[in-house]
Short mmCIF file of C-alpha atoms and ligand atoms in Angstrom, two decimals:
data_model
loop_
_atom_site.label_atom_id
_atom_site.label_comp_id
_atom_site.label_asym_id
_atom_site.label_seq_id
_atom_site.Cartn_x
_atom_site.Cartn_y
_atom_site.Cartn_z
CA MET A 1 -26.96 -19.97 151.72
CA ILE A 2 -24.30 -22.76 152.53
CA ALA A 3 -23.31 -25.66 149.66
CA ILE A 4 -22.80 -29.22 150.97
CA ASN A 5 -22.07 -32.03 149.00
CA GLY A 6 -22.84 -29.73 145.40
CA GLN A 7 -26.67 -28.95 147.10
CA VAL A 8 -27.66 -25.53 148.33
CA PHE A 9 -29.48 -24.94 151.49
CA GLU A 10 -30.84 -21.77 152.87
CA ARG A 11 -31.22 -20.30 156.25
CA CYS A 12 -34.89 -20.76 157.32
CA GLN A 13 -36.88 -20.55 160.65
CA VAL A 14 -38.61 -23.80 161.80
CA LYS A 15 -41.10 -24.57 164.72
CA SER A 16 -40.31 -27.34 167.02
CA LEU A 17 -42.70 -30.27 166.90
CA HIS A 18 -42.51 -30.34 170.81
CA ASN A 19 -42.35 -26.96 172.06
CA LEU A 20 -43.15 -25.36 169.16
CA SER A 21 -40.34 -22.69 169.52
CA GLU A 22 -38.75 -21.42 166.68
CA HIS A 23 -35.41 -22.98 165.33
CA GLU A 24 -33.13 -21.59 162.80
CA THR A 25 -31.84 -24.43 160.32
CA PHE A 26 -31.17 -24.96 156.91
CA ARG A 27 -33.64 -25.84 153.94
CA LEU A 28 -33.00 -27.76 150.58
CA THR A 29 -33.37 -25.14 147.82
CA GLY A 30 -33.01 -27.57 145.14
CA ILE A 31 -30.26 -25.42 143.38
CA SER A 32 -27.12 -27.05 142.27
CA SER A 33 -24.34 -25.27 143.66
CA ASP A 34 -22.76 -25.28 140.01
CA ASN A 35 -25.50 -23.16 139.21
CA LEU A 36 -25.05 -20.85 142.31
CA ASN A 37 -24.46 -17.12 141.50
CA THR A 38 -23.93 -16.19 145.23
CA LYS A 39 -20.56 -16.37 146.94
CA ILE A 40 -20.56 -19.09 149.29
CA THR A 41 -19.27 -18.48 152.21
CA ASN A 42 -20.18 -20.74 154.91
CA TYR A 43 -19.41 -24.18 154.53
CA LYS A 44 -20.68 -26.33 157.08
CA SER A 45 -21.21 -30.26 157.40
CA PHE A 46 -24.31 -31.17 159.51
CA THR A 47 -24.01 -34.82 159.58
CA MET A 48 -25.10 -36.72 162.88
CA HIS A 49 -22.29 -37.41 165.10
CA TYR A 50 -22.92 -40.72 167.15
CA LEU A 51 -20.18 -41.62 169.78
CA ALA A 52 -20.56 -44.82 171.98
CA ASP A 53 -21.39 -44.41 175.21
CA THR A 54 -19.87 -47.64 176.59
CA ALA A 55 -16.40 -48.83 177.71
CA ASN A 56 -17.10 -52.40 176.87
CA ILE A 57 -13.99 -53.32 174.59
CA GLU A 58 -15.88 -56.12 172.67
CA GLU A 59 -18.83 -53.87 171.86
CA LEU A 60 -16.35 -50.75 170.77
CA GLU A 61 -14.57 -53.37 168.65
CA LYS A 62 -17.85 -54.40 167.12
CA LEU A 63 -18.76 -50.88 166.50
CA PHE A 64 -15.54 -49.32 165.26
CA TYR A 65 -15.30 -52.44 162.47
CA TYR A 66 -18.79 -51.04 160.63
CA PHE A 67 -20.23 -47.76 162.42
CA PRO A 68 -19.28 -44.43 161.34
CA LEU A 69 -18.56 -43.40 164.94
CA GLU A 70 -16.98 -40.40 166.29
CA GLY A 71 -15.30 -41.35 169.14
CA ILE A 72 -15.93 -42.85 173.03
CA THR A 73 -17.48 -41.34 176.24
CA THR A 74 -16.93 -42.66 179.63
CA ASN A 75 -18.40 -42.14 182.94
CA PRO A 76 -17.67 -43.88 186.35
CA THR A 77 -21.00 -45.78 186.46
CA ILE A 78 -19.94 -46.91 182.76
CA LEU A 79 -16.70 -47.93 184.12
CA ALA A 80 -18.33 -49.66 187.17
CA GLN A 81 -20.36 -51.75 184.45
CA GLU A 82 -17.37 -53.48 183.23
CA GLY A 83 -15.66 -53.74 186.81
CA LYS A 84 -12.43 -52.77 185.38
CA LYS A 85 -9.66 -50.23 186.73
CA LEU A 86 -9.66 -47.05 184.64
CA SER A 87 -5.85 -47.81 184.38
CA LYS A 88 -6.56 -50.75 182.76
CA ILE A 89 -9.22 -49.84 180.60
CA LEU A 90 -8.21 -46.05 179.49
CA PRO A 91 -5.06 -47.06 177.26
CA LEU A 92 -7.33 -50.01 175.19
CA LEU A 93 -10.19 -47.18 174.86
CA ALA A 94 -7.56 -44.56 173.60
CA ARG A 95 -6.51 -47.03 171.18
CA LEU A 96 -9.90 -47.98 170.08
CA ALA A 97 -10.56 -44.30 169.82
CA SER A 98 -7.26 -43.42 168.06
CA GLY A 99 -8.09 -40.60 165.54
CA LYS A 100 -11.52 -40.03 167.28
CA MET A 101 -12.85 -38.01 170.25
CA ILE A 102 -12.72 -39.45 173.53
CA HIS A 103 -14.49 -38.20 176.63
CA VAL A 104 -13.07 -39.24 179.96
CA GLN A 105 -15.19 -38.00 183.14
CA MET A 106 -13.39 -36.47 186.19
CA ILE A 107 -14.07 -37.71 189.70
CA SER A 108 -12.29 -35.05 191.81
CA SER A 109 -14.71 -32.57 193.50
CA ARG A 110 -12.20 -30.08 193.67
CA ALA A 111 -11.08 -27.42 190.44
CA GLU A 112 -7.62 -27.81 191.05
CA ARG A 113 -7.52 -31.54 191.55
CA MET A 114 -9.82 -32.10 188.30
CA VAL A 115 -7.05 -30.09 186.48
CA GLU A 116 -4.58 -32.51 187.57
CA GLU A 117 -6.58 -35.34 187.20
CA ALA A 118 -7.17 -34.20 183.38
CA GLU A 119 -3.65 -33.59 182.69
CA MET A 120 -2.75 -37.04 184.12
CA TYR A 121 -5.65 -38.68 181.73
CA ARG A 122 -4.43 -36.67 178.81
CA SER A 123 -0.99 -38.09 178.95
CA ILE A 124 -2.59 -41.43 179.01
CA VAL A 125 -4.47 -41.02 176.24
CA GLY A 126 -1.29 -39.55 174.17
CA GLN A 127 -1.68 -37.17 171.07
CA SER A 128 -3.60 -39.79 168.80
CA CYS A 129 -7.36 -39.18 170.55
CA ASN A 130 -8.95 -35.94 170.10
CA TYR A 131 -9.17 -35.77 174.20
CA PHE A 132 -12.09 -34.13 176.49
CA ALA A 133 -12.09 -33.79 180.13
CA LYS A 134 -16.06 -34.44 181.23
CA ILE A 135 -16.57 -32.10 184.25
CA PRO A 136 -20.01 -32.40 186.04
CA VAL A 137 -21.28 -28.99 186.24
CA THR A 138 -21.21 -28.44 190.19
CA ALA A 139 -19.80 -25.36 191.39
CA GLU A 140 -16.09 -26.52 191.39
CA GLY A 141 -16.66 -27.76 188.04
CA TYR A 142 -17.76 -24.52 186.95
CA ARG A 143 -14.47 -23.32 188.15
CA ALA A 144 -12.50 -26.01 186.25
CA ILE A 145 -13.57 -25.43 182.97
CA PRO A 146 -11.35 -22.12 182.50
CA LEU A 147 -8.53 -23.15 184.36
CA LEU A 148 -8.72 -26.52 182.04
CA LYS A 149 -9.03 -24.35 178.58
CA LYS A 150 -6.04 -22.18 179.78
CA ARG A 151 -3.91 -25.70 179.82
CA GLY A 152 -5.74 -26.10 176.28
CA ILE A 153 -7.73 -28.98 177.75
CA LYS A 154 -10.98 -29.66 175.66
CA VAL A 155 -14.06 -29.65 178.13
CA THR A 156 -17.34 -31.71 177.83
CA ALA A 157 -19.40 -29.98 180.59
CA THR A 158 -21.61 -33.22 181.84
CA ALA A 159 -24.69 -33.77 184.23
CA VAL A 160 -26.68 -30.96 182.68
CA PHE A 161 -30.06 -31.11 183.56
CA THR A 162 -31.25 -27.43 182.37
CA HIS A 163 -30.94 -24.56 179.79
CA GLN A 164 -29.33 -22.59 182.02
CA GLN A 165 -26.71 -24.90 183.36
CA ALA A 166 -25.67 -25.35 179.76
CA MET A 167 -25.50 -21.25 179.41
CA VAL A 168 -23.41 -21.11 182.44
CA ALA A 169 -20.80 -23.86 181.13
CA ALA A 170 -20.94 -22.05 177.61
CA ARG A 171 -19.95 -19.13 179.43
CA ALA A 172 -17.23 -20.61 181.26
CA GLY A 173 -15.68 -21.99 178.14
CA ALA A 174 -16.97 -25.59 177.61
CA ASP A 175 -16.62 -27.09 174.10
CA PHE A 176 -19.54 -29.52 174.69
CA VAL A 177 -22.49 -29.63 176.98
CA ALA A 178 -24.12 -32.98 177.68
CA PRO A 179 -27.52 -32.69 178.75
CA TYR A 180 -29.13 -35.82 179.95
CA VAL A 181 -32.23 -36.85 178.30
CA ASN A 182 -33.47 -40.13 179.92
CA ARG A 183 -32.66 -38.99 182.94
CA LEU A 184 -34.78 -35.51 182.80
CA ASP A 185 -37.64 -38.03 181.35
CA ASN A 186 -37.66 -40.32 184.44
CA ILE A 187 -38.01 -37.27 186.81
CA SER A 188 -41.26 -35.98 184.91
CA SER A 189 -39.19 -33.52 182.99
CA HIS A 190 -38.54 -33.45 179.25
CA GLY A 191 -35.32 -34.25 178.16
CA ILE A 192 -35.84 -33.31 174.73
CA GLU A 193 -37.22 -30.00 175.22
CA VAL A 194 -34.15 -29.11 177.52
CA VAL A 195 -31.85 -30.02 174.45
CA GLY A 196 -33.98 -28.31 171.94
CA ASP A 197 -33.80 -24.83 174.29
CA ILE A 198 -29.78 -25.37 174.64
CA VAL A 199 -29.54 -25.78 170.57
CA LYS A 200 -31.79 -22.72 169.86
CA SER A 201 -30.17 -20.61 172.40
CA PHE A 202 -26.76 -21.50 171.33
CA ILE A 203 -27.77 -20.84 167.60
CA ASP A 204 -29.61 -17.49 168.56
CA PHE A 205 -26.38 -16.49 170.66
CA LYS A 206 -24.01 -17.75 168.23
CA ILE A 207 -22.45 -19.68 171.04
CA PRO A 208 -19.55 -21.84 169.63
CA THR A 209 -20.28 -24.73 172.25
CA LYS A 210 -21.88 -27.89 171.00
CA VAL A 211 -24.50 -30.01 172.16
CA LEU A 212 -23.75 -33.59 172.75
CA ALA A 213 -26.72 -35.03 174.10
CA ALA A 214 -26.50 -37.96 176.39
CA SER A 215 -28.69 -40.53 178.48
CA PHE A 216 -30.96 -42.09 176.17
CA LYS A 217 -33.03 -45.20 176.75
CA THR A 218 -34.92 -45.27 173.30
CA VAL A 219 -34.25 -44.78 169.93
CA ASP A 220 -37.25 -42.44 169.54
CA GLN A 221 -35.45 -40.03 172.39
CA ILE A 222 -32.43 -39.94 169.78
CA HIS A 223 -34.88 -39.56 167.01
CA ARG A 224 -36.57 -36.40 168.58
CA VAL A 225 -33.65 -35.06 169.94
CA THR A 226 -31.98 -35.22 166.22
CA LEU A 227 -35.20 -32.97 165.35
CA THR A 228 -34.30 -30.32 167.59
CA GLY A 229 -30.98 -29.70 165.69
CA CYS A 230 -28.83 -31.45 167.82
CA TYR A 231 -26.65 -33.28 165.78
CA SER A 232 -24.14 -35.00 168.80
CA ALA A 233 -25.31 -37.95 170.54
CA THR A 234 -23.84 -40.56 172.94
CA VAL A 235 -25.47 -43.46 172.72
CA SER A 236 -25.28 -47.07 174.25
CA TYR A 237 -23.87 -50.17 172.08
CA GLU A 238 -27.42 -51.78 172.35
CA LEU A 239 -29.23 -48.63 171.28
CA LEU A 240 -26.94 -47.95 168.14
CA GLU A 241 -27.46 -51.18 167.14
CA ARG A 242 -31.08 -50.71 167.40
CA LEU A 243 -31.33 -47.28 165.58
CA ARG A 244 -28.84 -48.41 162.56
CA SER A 245 -31.05 -51.73 161.74
CA HIS A 246 -34.72 -52.65 160.67
CA PRO A 247 -36.16 -56.04 160.57
CA MET A 248 -37.29 -55.11 156.93
CA THR A 249 -33.76 -53.99 155.96
CA ASP A 250 -32.69 -57.56 156.81
CA MET A 251 -36.26 -59.37 155.05
CA SER A 252 -35.50 -57.21 151.96
CA VAL A 253 -31.87 -58.24 151.40
CA GLU A 254 -32.73 -61.99 152.43
CA ALA A 255 -34.81 -61.92 149.09
CA PHE A 256 -32.19 -60.17 147.35
CA GLU A 257 -29.84 -62.48 147.72
CA LYS A 258 -32.52 -65.31 147.19
CA ASP A 259 -33.65 -63.88 144.05
CA GLY A 260 -30.36 -62.72 142.35
CA LYS A 261 -28.27 -66.14 143.15
CA ASP A 262 -28.72 -67.93 139.91
CA LEU A 263 -28.54 -64.27 138.12
CA TYR A 264 -25.65 -62.51 139.01
CA ASP A 265 -23.33 -63.92 136.90
CA ILE A 266 -20.67 -61.19 136.19
CA LYS A 267 -17.45 -62.29 137.78
CA PHE A 268 -15.77 -59.94 140.02
C1 E4P B 1 -22.63 -39.58 179.10
O1 E4P B 1 -21.77 -38.54 178.96
C2 E4P B 1 -23.64 -39.67 180.12
O2 E4P B 1 -22.71 -39.68 181.48
C3 E4P B 1 -24.26 -40.85 180.25
O3 E4P B 1 -24.88 -40.61 179.05
C4 E4P B 1 -25.22 -41.21 181.16
O4 E4P B 1 -25.92 -42.16 180.76
P1 E4P B 1 -27.39 -42.86 181.85
O5 E4P B 1 -28.52 -41.91 182.54
O6 E4P B 1 -27.81 -43.91 181.08
O7 E4P B 1 -26.79 -43.14 183.24
#
């Protein structure tokens, strides 16, 4: 059993809605931790981690203003959308992501060059961010992962399309693997299932690597990925805006404001 915010959860097996595979998860017991006699040995937070999959400074400023983001992810395509050089944008991203994660993708194809590249970006990003080198899972990428880890650089294995790629990346020492949900869905594969399988194996085999689901085009994909037990996702500004909002929320707030206008007379 574990306790989170005073509530006690127990381990249980659930069936994934999507592929009917069994997942280990935690179920609320209804017991308050105050009444728990069992010694609690494992305290772990399972809140969802959202990262912003954008290099647009305006979008990031808006998001960091209100959204409980864990950090930023970039890749060369995201950078191309901004039409700005990495040398200009990386210091700005690092400033915005201060105290949070920043995942920067390498463009080199040889493992040794990836390491040099990652060292350089680490020096630009500085100490204020939790820096991860994003390494595509090519043959050289797998070779680069342990080399980076030896130098104390954390790694996000990216462009993951299969369960086995994730398993190899984890074996090589990756801290995160980033499976591409929408790109899988678009080639008539099943992104959610791939994420679910990776999550299940990481839990079954007690692999410490985490899953950072990526490449989303709908809020429903993010919703279903979360249901597989994947609690980290990197998401575009547009989708973060969509998933945090609802027209009924806006309508309700509008009605509250109208109804309470003449009644809320306590000064504060
Ligand atoms: C993030 O790490 C990925 O590079 C990104 O989510 C890919 O998304 P896309 O398929 O929308 O380009």
